[in-house]
Amino acid sequence: MNKYGLVGKKLGHSLSPEIHNYIFDKLGVEAEYSLYEIEDGKDILKLMKEKGIKGFNITIPYKEIVMSQLDFISEEAEKIGAVNLVKIKNGKSYGYNSDYYGVIEMLEKHGVKVKGKICYVLGSGGASKSVIVALHDLGAKEIVVVTRDVESKRRELKNRFRNIEVVSYENIIGGDIVVNTTPLGMYPNIDSSPLDEEILKRFDIAVDVVYNPKTTKFLQLAKNCSLKCVDGVSMLVGQAIKSDELWEGIEVDRDTRDEVEKRVIERLEEMKNSESNGNKWT
């Protein structure tokens, strides 16, 4: 049985094992997914190899430090500057960024056409990088990053992307698609939104990478303004499935993807209605 898992410093009540093991069970794959808490990230790869792990996901704070330990890094992970998925095969290690594929899965599933569109990305933290690169690769006409740290982020991002601008929240003009990559609205702070209705009216589509709750305050306000709304559950499922596909050399069909997403939504609803609401999908 192949062993996989999530590596991080403090994983708490992460439900990642439930997602991946549900996928393995649905597909009849003989594999198991577990949690691995590590205090120091400098020897992640060595430790995982010693445990006989065939592949693993990585969360904060080790997404950058692991890159120097790998033999190969994918193009999208290089662009993003972070690896959150490692595959070990024939003694060699391969790094990817599954969030990138999760973003694409989320947009494609909900019929969001990016090519030729003006896209705003709210936030400039780690979560924003995968979104920016995915939008860029999908052919966005212009990407506008909205942040409170305009000058330093402008220098950083303009050196990496040709069609990008960086503005403050006070200087949002409007466009076609707006994507929230900030934690505002995430449980337990469910009454927060990065934008109000007055600004949301300047867009056609609102996307939130937050998945707990499924409908955030940001999306509720967008819905009030008649925007097409896309929640973060498809991204969560998409990145998990991409990991399993790369590890096992399989392809997960649409019906199975939909079943997994349905299961995740059910679990989120259970969490919402129980004392375990503080649990986190990672």
PDB file of C-alpha atoms in Angstrom:
ATOM      1  CA  MET A   1       0.000   0.000   0.000  1.00  0.00           C
ATOM      2  CA  ASN A   2       1.402   3.385  -1.010  1.00  0.00           C
ATOM      3  CA  LYS A   3       1.677   5.971   1.757  1.00  0.00           C
ATOM      4  CA  TYR A   4       0.975   9.681   1.266  1.00  0.00           C
ATOM      5  CA  GLY A   5       0.357  12.562   3.612  1.00  0.00           C
ATOM      6  CA  LEU A   6       0.309  16.198   4.611  1.00  0.00           C
ATOM      7  CA  VAL A   7       3.451  17.774   6.071  1.00  0.00           C
ATOM      8  CA  GLY A   8       3.306  20.872   8.243  1.00  0.00           C
ATOM      9  CA  LYS A   9       4.301  22.320  11.577  1.00  0.00           C
ATOM     10  CA  LYS A  10       0.910  22.492  13.316  1.00  0.00           C
ATOM     11  CA  LEU A  11      -1.800  20.569  11.504  1.00  0.00           C
ATOM     12  CA  GLY A  12      -4.415  20.560  14.266  1.00  0.00           C
ATOM     13  CA  HIS A  13      -7.661  18.949  13.136  1.00  0.00           C
ATOM     14  CA  SER A  14      -6.940  18.956   9.405  1.00  0.00           C
ATOM     15  CA  LEU A  15      -9.423  16.866   7.465  1.00  0.00           C
ATOM     16  CA  SER A  16      -7.148  16.349   4.453  1.00  0.00           C
ATOM     17  CA  PRO A  17      -6.822  12.622   5.248  1.00  0.00           C
ATOM     18  CA  GLU A  18     -10.582  12.256   5.002  1.00  0.00           C
ATOM     19  CA  ILE A  19     -10.665  13.885   1.558  1.00  0.00           C
ATOM     20  CA  HIS A  20      -7.811  11.845   0.076  1.00  0.00           C
ATOM     21  CA  ASN A  21      -8.796   8.545   1.672  1.00  0.00           C
ATOM     22  CA  TYR A  22     -12.352   9.048   0.412  1.00  0.00           C
ATOM     23  CA  ILE A  23     -10.947   9.510  -3.106  1.00  0.00           C
ATOM     24  CA  PHE A  24      -8.750   6.414  -2.789  1.00  0.00           C
ATOM     25  CA  ASP A  25     -11.715   4.386  -1.555  1.00  0.00           C
ATOM     26  CA  LYS A  26     -13.978   5.579  -4.382  1.00  0.00           C
ATOM     27  CA  LEU A  27     -11.371   4.626  -6.985  1.00  0.00           C
ATOM     28  CA  GLY A  28     -10.295   1.356  -5.381  1.00  0.00           C
ATOM     29  CA  VAL A  29      -6.739   2.627  -4.953  1.00  0.00           C
ATOM     30  CA  GLU A  30      -4.656   0.825  -2.327  1.00  0.00           C
ATOM     31  CA  ALA A  31      -3.193   3.849  -0.584  1.00  0.00           C
ATOM     32  CA  GLU A  32      -3.499   5.770   2.660  1.00  0.00           C
ATOM     33  CA  TYR A  33      -3.080   9.443   3.546  1.00  0.00           C
ATOM     34  CA  SER A  34      -1.909  10.609   6.978  1.00  0.00           C
ATOM     35  CA  LEU A  35      -0.694  13.720   8.810  1.00  0.00           C
ATOM     36  CA  TYR A  36       2.988  14.387   9.537  1.00  0.00           C
ATOM     37  CA  GLU A  37       3.860  17.227  11.892  1.00  0.00           C
ATOM     38  CA  ILE A  38       7.489  18.329  11.589  1.00  0.00           C
ATOM     39  CA  GLU A  39       9.194  20.922  13.785  1.00  0.00           C
ATOM     40  CA  ASP A  40      11.974  21.801  11.325  1.00  0.00           C
ATOM     41  CA  GLY A  41      11.603  21.910   7.550  1.00  0.00           C
ATOM     42  CA  LYS A  42      15.238  21.640   6.510  1.00  0.00           C
ATOM     43  CA  ASP A  43      15.146  17.834   6.090  1.00  0.00           C
ATOM     44  CA  ILE A  44      11.551  17.244   4.970  1.00  0.00           C
ATOM     45  CA  LEU A  45      12.448  15.190   1.921  1.00  0.00           C
ATOM     46  CA  LYS A  46      14.919  12.994   3.796  1.00  0.00           C
ATOM     47  CA  LEU A  47      12.418  12.350   6.598  1.00  0.00           C
ATOM     48  CA  MET A  48       9.628  11.438   4.196  1.00  0.00           C
ATOM     49  CA  LYS A  49      11.871   9.062   2.249  1.00  0.00           C
ATOM     50  CA  GLU A  50      12.892   7.355   5.497  1.00  0.00           C
ATOM     51  CA  LYS A  51       9.205   6.820   6.306  1.00  0.00           C
ATOM     52  CA  GLY A  52       8.625   5.231   2.907  1.00  0.00           C
ATOM     53  CA  ILE A  53       6.288   8.007   1.779  1.00  0.00           C
ATOM     54  CA  LYS A  54       5.670   8.061  -1.991  1.00  0.00           C
ATOM     55  CA  GLY A  55       4.329  11.601  -2.068  1.00  0.00           C
ATOM     56  CA  PHE A  56       3.114  14.385   0.169  1.00  0.00           C
ATOM     57  CA  ASN A  57       1.405  17.737   0.328  1.00  0.00           C
ATOM     58  CA  ILE A  58       3.042  20.614   2.179  1.00  0.00           C
ATOM     59  CA  THR A  59       1.447  23.445   4.081  1.00  0.00           C
ATOM     60  CA  ILE A  60       2.661  26.517   5.951  1.00  0.00           C
ATOM     61  CA  PRO A  61       5.455  27.192   6.752  1.00  0.00           C
ATOM     62  CA  TYR A  62       7.359  24.777   4.492  1.00  0.00           C
ATOM     63  CA  LYS A  63       6.142  25.539   0.949  1.00  0.00           C
ATOM     64  CA  GLU A  64       9.243  27.545   0.055  1.00  0.00           C
ATOM     65  CA  ILE A  65      11.970  25.820   2.070  1.00  0.00           C
ATOM     66  CA  VAL A  66      11.253  22.434   0.491  1.00  0.00           C
ATOM     67  CA  MET A  67      12.051  23.714  -3.017  1.00  0.00           C
ATOM     68  CA  SER A  68      15.819  23.597  -2.508  1.00  0.00           C
ATOM     69  CA  GLN A  69      15.566  19.932  -1.475  1.00  0.00           C
ATOM     70  CA  LEU A  70      13.928  18.705  -4.694  1.00  0.00           C
ATOM     71  CA  ASP A  71      15.433  17.283  -7.886  1.00  0.00           C
ATOM     72  CA  PHE A  72      12.842  18.757 -10.237  1.00  0.00           C
ATOM     73  CA  ILE A  73      10.320  21.606  -9.931  1.00  0.00           C
ATOM     74  CA  SER A  74       7.417  22.112 -12.327  1.00  0.00           C
ATOM     75  CA  GLU A  75       6.997  25.260 -14.382  1.00  0.00           C
ATOM     76  CA  GLU A  76       3.921  26.452 -12.497  1.00  0.00           C
ATOM     77  CA  ALA A  77       5.597  25.945  -9.104  1.00  0.00           C
ATOM     78  CA  GLU A  78       8.641  27.921 -10.292  1.00  0.00           C
ATOM     79  CA  LYS A  79       6.399  30.803 -11.388  1.00  0.00           C
ATOM     80  CA  ILE A  80       4.462  30.766  -8.120  1.00  0.00           C
ATOM     81  CA  GLY A  81       7.574  30.384  -5.988  1.00  0.00           C
ATOM     82  CA  ALA A  82       6.095  27.642  -3.815  1.00  0.00           C
ATOM     83  CA  VAL A  83       5.682  23.852  -3.839  1.00  0.00           C
ATOM     84  CA  ASN A  84       2.815  22.181  -1.993  1.00  0.00           C
ATOM     85  CA  LEU A  85       2.926  18.777  -3.693  1.00  0.00           C
ATOM     86  CA  VAL A  86       5.876  16.393  -3.902  1.00  0.00           C
ATOM     87  CA  LYS A  87       6.076  13.092  -5.761  1.00  0.00           C
ATOM     88  CA  ILE A  88       8.888  10.608  -5.103  1.00  0.00           C
ATOM     89  CA  LYS A  89       9.624   8.142  -7.893  1.00  0.00           C
ATOM     90  CA  ASN A  90      12.710   5.981  -8.450  1.00  0.00           C
ATOM     91  CA  GLY A  91      14.543   7.922  -5.772  1.00  0.00           C
ATOM     92  CA  LYS A  92      13.941  11.277  -7.472  1.00  0.00           C
ATOM     93  CA  SER A  93      11.717  14.042  -6.104  1.00  0.00           C
ATOM     94  CA  TYR A  94       9.348  16.192  -8.156  1.00  0.00           C
ATOM     95  CA  GLY A  95       7.684  19.373  -6.892  1.00  0.00           C
ATOM     96  CA  TYR A  96       4.394  20.870  -8.099  1.00  0.00           C
ATOM     97  CA  ASN A  97       1.822  23.420  -6.971  1.00  0.00           C
ATOM     98  CA  SER A  98      -1.576  21.739  -6.789  1.00  0.00           C
ATOM     99  CA  ASP A  99      -3.351  24.996  -5.877  1.00  0.00           C
ATOM    100  CA  TYR A 100      -2.646  26.190  -9.422  1.00  0.00           C
ATOM    101  CA  TYR A 101      -4.567  23.219 -10.813  1.00  0.00           C
ATOM    102  CA  GLY A 102      -7.274  23.739  -8.209  1.00  0.00           C
ATOM    103  CA  VAL A 103      -7.826  27.305  -9.415  1.00  0.00           C
ATOM    104  CA  ILE A 104      -8.130  26.152 -13.024  1.00  0.00           C
ATOM    105  CA  GLU A 105     -10.518  23.347 -12.018  1.00  0.00           C
ATOM    106  CA  MET A 106     -12.672  25.818 -10.084  1.00  0.00           C
ATOM    107  CA  LEU A 107     -12.922  28.297 -12.956  1.00  0.00           C
ATOM    108  CA  GLU A 108     -13.489  25.700 -15.684  1.00  0.00           C
ATOM    109  CA  LYS A 109     -16.122  23.766 -13.731  1.00  0.00           C
ATOM    110  CA  HIS A 110     -18.176  26.920 -13.236  1.00  0.00           C
ATOM    111  CA  GLY A 111     -17.774  28.089 -16.827  1.00  0.00           C
ATOM    112  CA  VAL A 112     -15.692  31.159 -16.019  1.00  0.00           C
ATOM    113  CA  LYS A 113     -13.887  32.277 -19.184  1.00  0.00           C
ATOM    114  CA  VAL A 114     -10.716  34.178 -18.344  1.00  0.00           C
ATOM    115  CA  LYS A 115      -9.214  34.793 -21.790  1.00  0.00           C
ATOM    116  CA  GLY A 116      -9.330  38.483 -22.690  1.00  0.00           C
ATOM    117  CA  LYS A 117     -10.841  39.489 -19.341  1.00  0.00           C
ATOM    118  CA  ILE A 118      -9.795  42.095 -16.777  1.00  0.00           C
ATOM    119  CA  CYS A 119      -9.291  40.224 -13.502  1.00  0.00           C
ATOM    120  CA  TYR A 120      -8.840  41.664 -10.018  1.00  0.00           C
ATOM    121  CA  VAL A 121      -7.128  39.611  -7.310  1.00  0.00           C
ATOM    122  CA  LEU A 122      -7.795  40.699  -3.730  1.00  0.00           C
ATOM    123  CA  GLY A 123      -4.782  40.103  -1.496  1.00  0.00           C
ATOM    124  CA  SER A 124      -1.092  39.567  -2.169  1.00  0.00           C
ATOM    125  CA  GLY A 125      -0.230  36.749   0.233  1.00  0.00           C
ATOM    126  CA  GLY A 126       0.691  33.164  -0.577  1.00  0.00           C
ATOM    127  CA  ALA A 127      -2.772  32.212  -1.805  1.00  0.00           C
ATOM    128  CA  SER A 128      -2.757  34.990  -4.396  1.00  0.00           C
ATOM    129  CA  LYS A 129       0.283  33.681  -6.281  1.00  0.00           C
ATOM    130  CA  SER A 130      -1.419  30.516  -7.540  1.00  0.00           C
ATOM    131  CA  VAL A 131      -4.424  32.553  -8.664  1.00  0.00           C
ATOM    132  CA  ILE A 132      -2.269  35.133 -10.447  1.00  0.00           C
ATOM    133  CA  VAL A 133      -0.278  32.506 -12.355  1.00  0.00           C
ATOM    134  CA  ALA A 134      -3.420  30.552 -13.292  1.00  0.00           C
ATOM    135  CA  LEU A 135      -5.179  33.693 -14.569  1.00  0.00           C
ATOM    136  CA  HIS A 136      -2.052  34.656 -16.501  1.00  0.00           C
ATOM    137  CA  ASP A 137      -1.788  31.210 -18.117  1.00  0.00           C
ATOM    138  CA  LEU A 138      -5.509  31.200 -18.963  1.00  0.00           C
ATOM    139  CA  GLY A 139      -5.036  34.363 -21.018  1.00  0.00           C
ATOM    140  CA  ALA A 140      -6.315  37.191 -18.827  1.00  0.00           C
ATOM    141  CA  LYS A 141      -6.053  40.537 -20.613  1.00  0.00           C
ATOM    142  CA  GLU A 142      -5.023  42.317 -17.433  1.00  0.00           C
ATOM    143  CA  ILE A 143      -4.502  41.251 -13.821  1.00  0.00           C
ATOM    144  CA  VAL A 144      -4.893  43.846 -11.085  1.00  0.00           C
ATOM    145  CA  VAL A 145      -3.692  42.884  -7.614  1.00  0.00           C
ATOM    146  CA  VAL A 146      -5.342  44.771  -4.772  1.00  0.00           C
ATOM    147  CA  THR A 147      -3.258  45.101  -1.618  1.00  0.00           C
ATOM    148  CA  ARG A 148      -2.464  47.437   1.255  1.00  0.00           C
ATOM    149  CA  ASP A 149       1.255  47.117   0.503  1.00  0.00           C
ATOM    150  CA  VAL A 150       1.198  48.638  -2.977  1.00  0.00           C
ATOM    151  CA  GLU A 151       4.769  49.770  -3.597  1.00  0.00           C
ATOM    152  CA  SER A 152       6.676  46.657  -2.517  1.00  0.00           C
ATOM    153  CA  LYS A 153       4.193  44.308  -4.218  1.00  0.00           C
ATOM    154  CA  ARG A 154       4.301  46.374  -7.403  1.00  0.00           C
ATOM    155  CA  ARG A 155       8.083  45.995  -7.572  1.00  0.00           C
ATOM    156  CA  GLU A 156       7.878  42.273  -6.850  1.00  0.00           C
ATOM    157  CA  LEU A 157       5.088  41.390  -9.288  1.00  0.00           C
ATOM    158  CA  LYS A 158       5.903  43.666 -12.215  1.00  0.00           C
ATOM    159  CA  ASN A 159       9.294  41.987 -12.472  1.00  0.00           C
ATOM    160  CA  ARG A 160       7.558  38.626 -12.938  1.00  0.00           C
ATOM    161  CA  PHE A 161       4.456  39.350 -15.036  1.00  0.00           C
ATOM    162  CA  ARG A 162       3.939  41.577 -18.066  1.00  0.00           C
ATOM    163  CA  ASN A 163       0.205  42.290 -17.784  1.00  0.00           C
ATOM    164  CA  ILE A 164      -0.115  43.058 -14.083  1.00  0.00           C
ATOM    165  CA  GLU A 165      -0.931  46.160 -12.065  1.00  0.00           C
ATOM    166  CA  VAL A 166      -1.017  46.702  -8.319  1.00  0.00           C
ATOM    167  CA  VAL A 167      -3.452  49.099  -6.651  1.00  0.00           C
ATOM    168  CA  SER A 168      -4.881  49.909  -3.238  1.00  0.00           C
ATOM    169  CA  TYR A 169      -8.438  49.088  -2.196  1.00  0.00           C
ATOM    170  CA  GLU A 170      -9.279  52.772  -2.612  1.00  0.00           C
ATOM    171  CA  ASN A 171      -8.337  52.664  -6.303  1.00  0.00           C
ATOM    172  CA  ILE A 172     -10.437  49.780  -7.599  1.00  0.00           C
ATOM    173  CA  ILE A 173     -11.913  50.814 -10.950  1.00  0.00           C
ATOM    174  CA  GLY A 174     -13.688  47.592 -11.852  1.00  0.00           C
ATOM    175  CA  GLY A 175     -13.434  44.794 -14.396  1.00  0.00           C
ATOM    176  CA  ASP A 176     -14.854  41.422 -15.387  1.00  0.00           C
ATOM    177  CA  ILE A 177     -13.781  39.028 -12.616  1.00  0.00           C
ATOM    178  CA  VAL A 178     -12.827  39.633  -8.973  1.00  0.00           C
ATOM    179  CA  VAL A 179     -11.153  36.876  -6.927  1.00  0.00           C
ATOM    180  CA  ASN A 180     -10.820  36.998  -3.151  1.00  0.00           C
ATOM    181  CA  THR A 181      -7.617  35.355  -1.882  1.00  0.00           C
ATOM    182  CA  THR A 182      -7.690  37.003   1.556  1.00  0.00           C
ATOM    183  CA  PRO A 183      -8.880  35.102   4.658  1.00  0.00           C
ATOM    184  CA  LEU A 184     -11.665  37.634   5.225  1.00  0.00           C
ATOM    185  CA  GLY A 185     -14.952  35.786   5.605  1.00  0.00           C
ATOM    186  CA  MET A 186     -13.309  32.479   6.546  1.00  0.00           C
ATOM    187  CA  TYR A 187     -14.611  30.691   9.632  1.00  0.00           C
ATOM    188  CA  PRO A 188     -14.797  31.873  12.383  1.00  0.00           C
ATOM    189  CA  ASN A 189     -14.774  35.466  11.054  1.00  0.00           C
ATOM    190  CA  ILE A 190     -17.753  34.874   8.795  1.00  0.00           C
ATOM    191  CA  ASP A 191     -19.101  38.434   8.930  1.00  0.00           C
ATOM    192  CA  SER A 192     -16.111  39.952   7.120  1.00  0.00           C
ATOM    193  CA  SER A 193     -15.805  40.834   3.428  1.00  0.00           C
ATOM    194  CA  PRO A 194     -12.923  42.502   1.574  1.00  0.00           C
ATOM    195  CA  LEU A 195     -15.362  44.525  -0.578  1.00  0.00           C
ATOM    196  CA  ASP A 196     -18.778  46.098  -0.143  1.00  0.00           C
ATOM    197  CA  GLU A 197     -21.668  46.043  -2.600  1.00  0.00           C
ATOM    198  CA  GLU A 198     -20.808  49.438  -4.057  1.00  0.00           C
ATOM    199  CA  ILE A 199     -17.496  48.121  -5.401  1.00  0.00           C
ATOM    200  CA  LEU A 200     -18.783  44.640  -6.258  1.00  0.00           C
ATOM    201  CA  LYS A 201     -21.277  46.216  -8.665  1.00  0.00           C
ATOM    202  CA  ARG A 202     -18.294  47.081 -10.875  1.00  0.00           C
ATOM    203  CA  PHE A 203     -17.746  43.388 -11.740  1.00  0.00           C
ATOM    204  CA  ASP A 204     -19.615  40.539 -13.453  1.00  0.00           C
ATOM    205  CA  ILE A 205     -18.172  37.508 -11.645  1.00  0.00           C
ATOM    206  CA  ALA A 206     -17.050  37.022  -8.022  1.00  0.00           C
ATOM    207  CA  VAL A 207     -14.799  34.116  -7.010  1.00  0.00           C
ATOM    208  CA  ASP A 208     -13.745  33.240  -3.457  1.00  0.00           C
ATOM    209  CA  VAL A 209     -10.998  30.716  -2.683  1.00  0.00           C
ATOM    210  CA  VAL A 210     -12.408  30.419   0.848  1.00  0.00           C
ATOM    211  CA  TYR A 211     -14.479  27.247   1.251  1.00  0.00           C
ATOM    212  CA  ASN A 212     -15.550  27.383   4.900  1.00  0.00           C
ATOM    213  CA  PRO A 213     -18.214  28.682   4.867  1.00  0.00           C
ATOM    214  CA  LYS A 214     -19.173  27.678   1.339  1.00  0.00           C
ATOM    215  CA  THR A 215     -21.031  30.955   0.806  1.00  0.00           C
ATOM    216  CA  THR A 216     -18.947  33.721   2.353  1.00  0.00           C
ATOM    217  CA  LYS A 217     -20.100  37.243   3.155  1.00  0.00           C
ATOM    218  CA  PHE A 218     -18.172  38.351   0.047  1.00  0.00           C
ATOM    219  CA  LEU A 219     -20.169  35.973  -2.165  1.00  0.00           C
ATOM    220  CA  GLN A 220     -23.456  36.831  -0.471  1.00  0.00           C
ATOM    221  CA  LEU A 221     -22.894  40.527  -1.175  1.00  0.00           C
ATOM    222  CA  ALA A 222     -21.920  39.683  -4.755  1.00  0.00           C
ATOM    223  CA  LYS A 223     -25.083  37.624  -5.148  1.00  0.00           C
ATOM    224  CA  ASN A 224     -27.104  40.606  -3.903  1.00  0.00           C
ATOM    225  CA  CYS A 225     -25.575  42.564  -6.796  1.00  0.00           C
ATOM    226  CA  SER A 226     -26.545  39.835  -9.310  1.00  0.00           C
ATOM    227  CA  LEU A 227     -22.965  38.706  -9.961  1.00  0.00           C
ATOM    228  CA  LYS A 228     -22.174  35.123 -10.974  1.00  0.00           C
ATOM    229  CA  CYS A 229     -20.657  33.577  -7.822  1.00  0.00           C
ATOM    230  CA  VAL A 230     -18.045  30.810  -7.505  1.00  0.00           C
ATOM    231  CA  ASP A 231     -17.063  29.357  -4.111  1.00  0.00           C
ATOM    232  CA  GLY A 232     -13.783  27.691  -3.149  1.00  0.00           C
ATOM    233  CA  VAL A 233     -14.977  24.096  -2.772  1.00  0.00           C
ATOM    234  CA  SER A 234     -14.120  23.158  -6.367  1.00  0.00           C
ATOM    235  CA  MET A 235     -10.596  24.492  -5.857  1.00  0.00           C
ATOM    236  CA  LEU A 236     -10.203  22.442  -2.684  1.00  0.00           C
ATOM    237  CA  VAL A 237     -11.359  19.283  -4.429  1.00  0.00           C
ATOM    238  CA  GLY A 238      -9.417  20.039  -7.604  1.00  0.00           C
ATOM    239  CA  GLN A 239      -6.085  20.422  -5.852  1.00  0.00           C
ATOM    240  CA  ALA A 240      -6.637  17.240  -3.824  1.00  0.00           C
ATOM    241  CA  ILE A 241      -7.523  15.224  -6.918  1.00  0.00           C
ATOM    242  CA  LYS A 242      -4.526  16.609  -8.823  1.00  0.00           C
ATOM    243  CA  SER A 243      -2.275  15.344  -6.034  1.00  0.00           C
ATOM    244  CA  ASP A 244      -3.751  11.857  -6.211  1.00  0.00           C
ATOM    245  CA  GLU A 245      -3.579  11.793 -10.018  1.00  0.00           C
ATOM    246  CA  LEU A 246       0.107  12.707 -10.035  1.00  0.00           C
ATOM    247  CA  TRP A 247       0.988  10.252  -7.284  1.00  0.00           C
ATOM    248  CA  GLU A 248      -0.926   7.263  -8.625  1.00  0.00           C
ATOM    249  CA  GLY A 249      -0.710   7.954 -12.375  1.00  0.00           C
ATOM    250  CA  ILE A 250      -4.492   7.926 -12.706  1.00  0.00           C
ATOM    251  CA  GLU A 251      -7.137  10.187 -14.196  1.00  0.00           C
ATOM    252  CA  VAL A 252     -10.234  11.020 -12.162  1.00  0.00           C
ATOM    253  CA  ASP A 253     -13.408  11.400 -14.217  1.00  0.00           C
ATOM    254  CA  ARG A 254     -16.014  14.141 -13.841  1.00  0.00           C
ATOM    255  CA  ASP A 255     -18.575  11.943 -12.079  1.00  0.00           C
ATOM    256  CA  THR A 256     -16.075  11.031  -9.370  1.00  0.00           C
ATOM    257  CA  ARG A 257     -15.006  14.668  -9.013  1.00  0.00           C
ATOM    258  CA  ASP A 258     -18.630  15.646  -8.501  1.00  0.00           C
ATOM    259  CA  GLU A 259     -19.125  12.890  -5.922  1.00  0.00           C
ATOM    260  CA  VAL A 260     -16.064  14.035  -3.974  1.00  0.00           C
ATOM    261  CA  GLU A 261     -17.245  17.636  -4.079  1.00  0.00           C
ATOM    262  CA  LYS A 262     -20.687  16.593  -2.864  1.00  0.00           C
ATOM    263  CA  ARG A 263     -19.066  14.745   0.041  1.00  0.00           C
ATOM    264  CA  VAL A 264     -16.955  17.775   0.957  1.00  0.00           C
ATOM    265  CA  ILE A 265     -20.021  20.025   0.928  1.00  0.00           C
ATOM    266  CA  GLU A 266     -21.841  17.554   3.193  1.00  0.00           C
ATOM    267  CA  ARG A 267     -18.915  17.539   5.630  1.00  0.00           C
ATOM    268  CA  LEU A 268     -18.739  21.328   5.658  1.00  0.00           C
ATOM    269  CA  GLU A 269     -22.432  21.421   6.488  1.00  0.00           C
ATOM    270  CA  GLU A 270     -21.909  18.875   9.273  1.00  0.00           C
ATOM    271  CA  MET A 271     -19.060  20.980  10.645  1.00  0.00           C
ATOM    272  CA  LYS A 272     -21.249  24.060  10.508  1.00  0.00           C
ATOM    273  CA  ASN A 273     -23.913  22.354  12.582  1.00  0.00           C
ATOM    274  CA  SER A 274     -21.691  20.692  15.165  1.00  0.00           C
ATOM    275  CA  GLU A 275     -19.103  21.441  17.816  1.00  0.00           C
ATOM    276  CA  SER A 276     -16.401  20.447  15.306  1.00  0.00           C
ATOM    277  CA  ASN A 277     -17.033  23.620  13.324  1.00  0.00           C
ATOM    278  CA  GLY A 278     -13.546  24.764  14.257  1.00  0.00           C
ATOM    279  CA  ASN A 279     -11.976  22.011  12.168  1.00  0.00           C
ATOM    280  CA  LYS A 280     -10.173  23.074   9.041  1.00  0.00           C
ATOM    281  CA  TRP A 281      -9.830  21.576   5.580  1.00  0.00           C
ATOM    282  CA  THR A 282      -6.187  22.031   4.627  1.00  0.00           C
TER     283      THR A 282
END
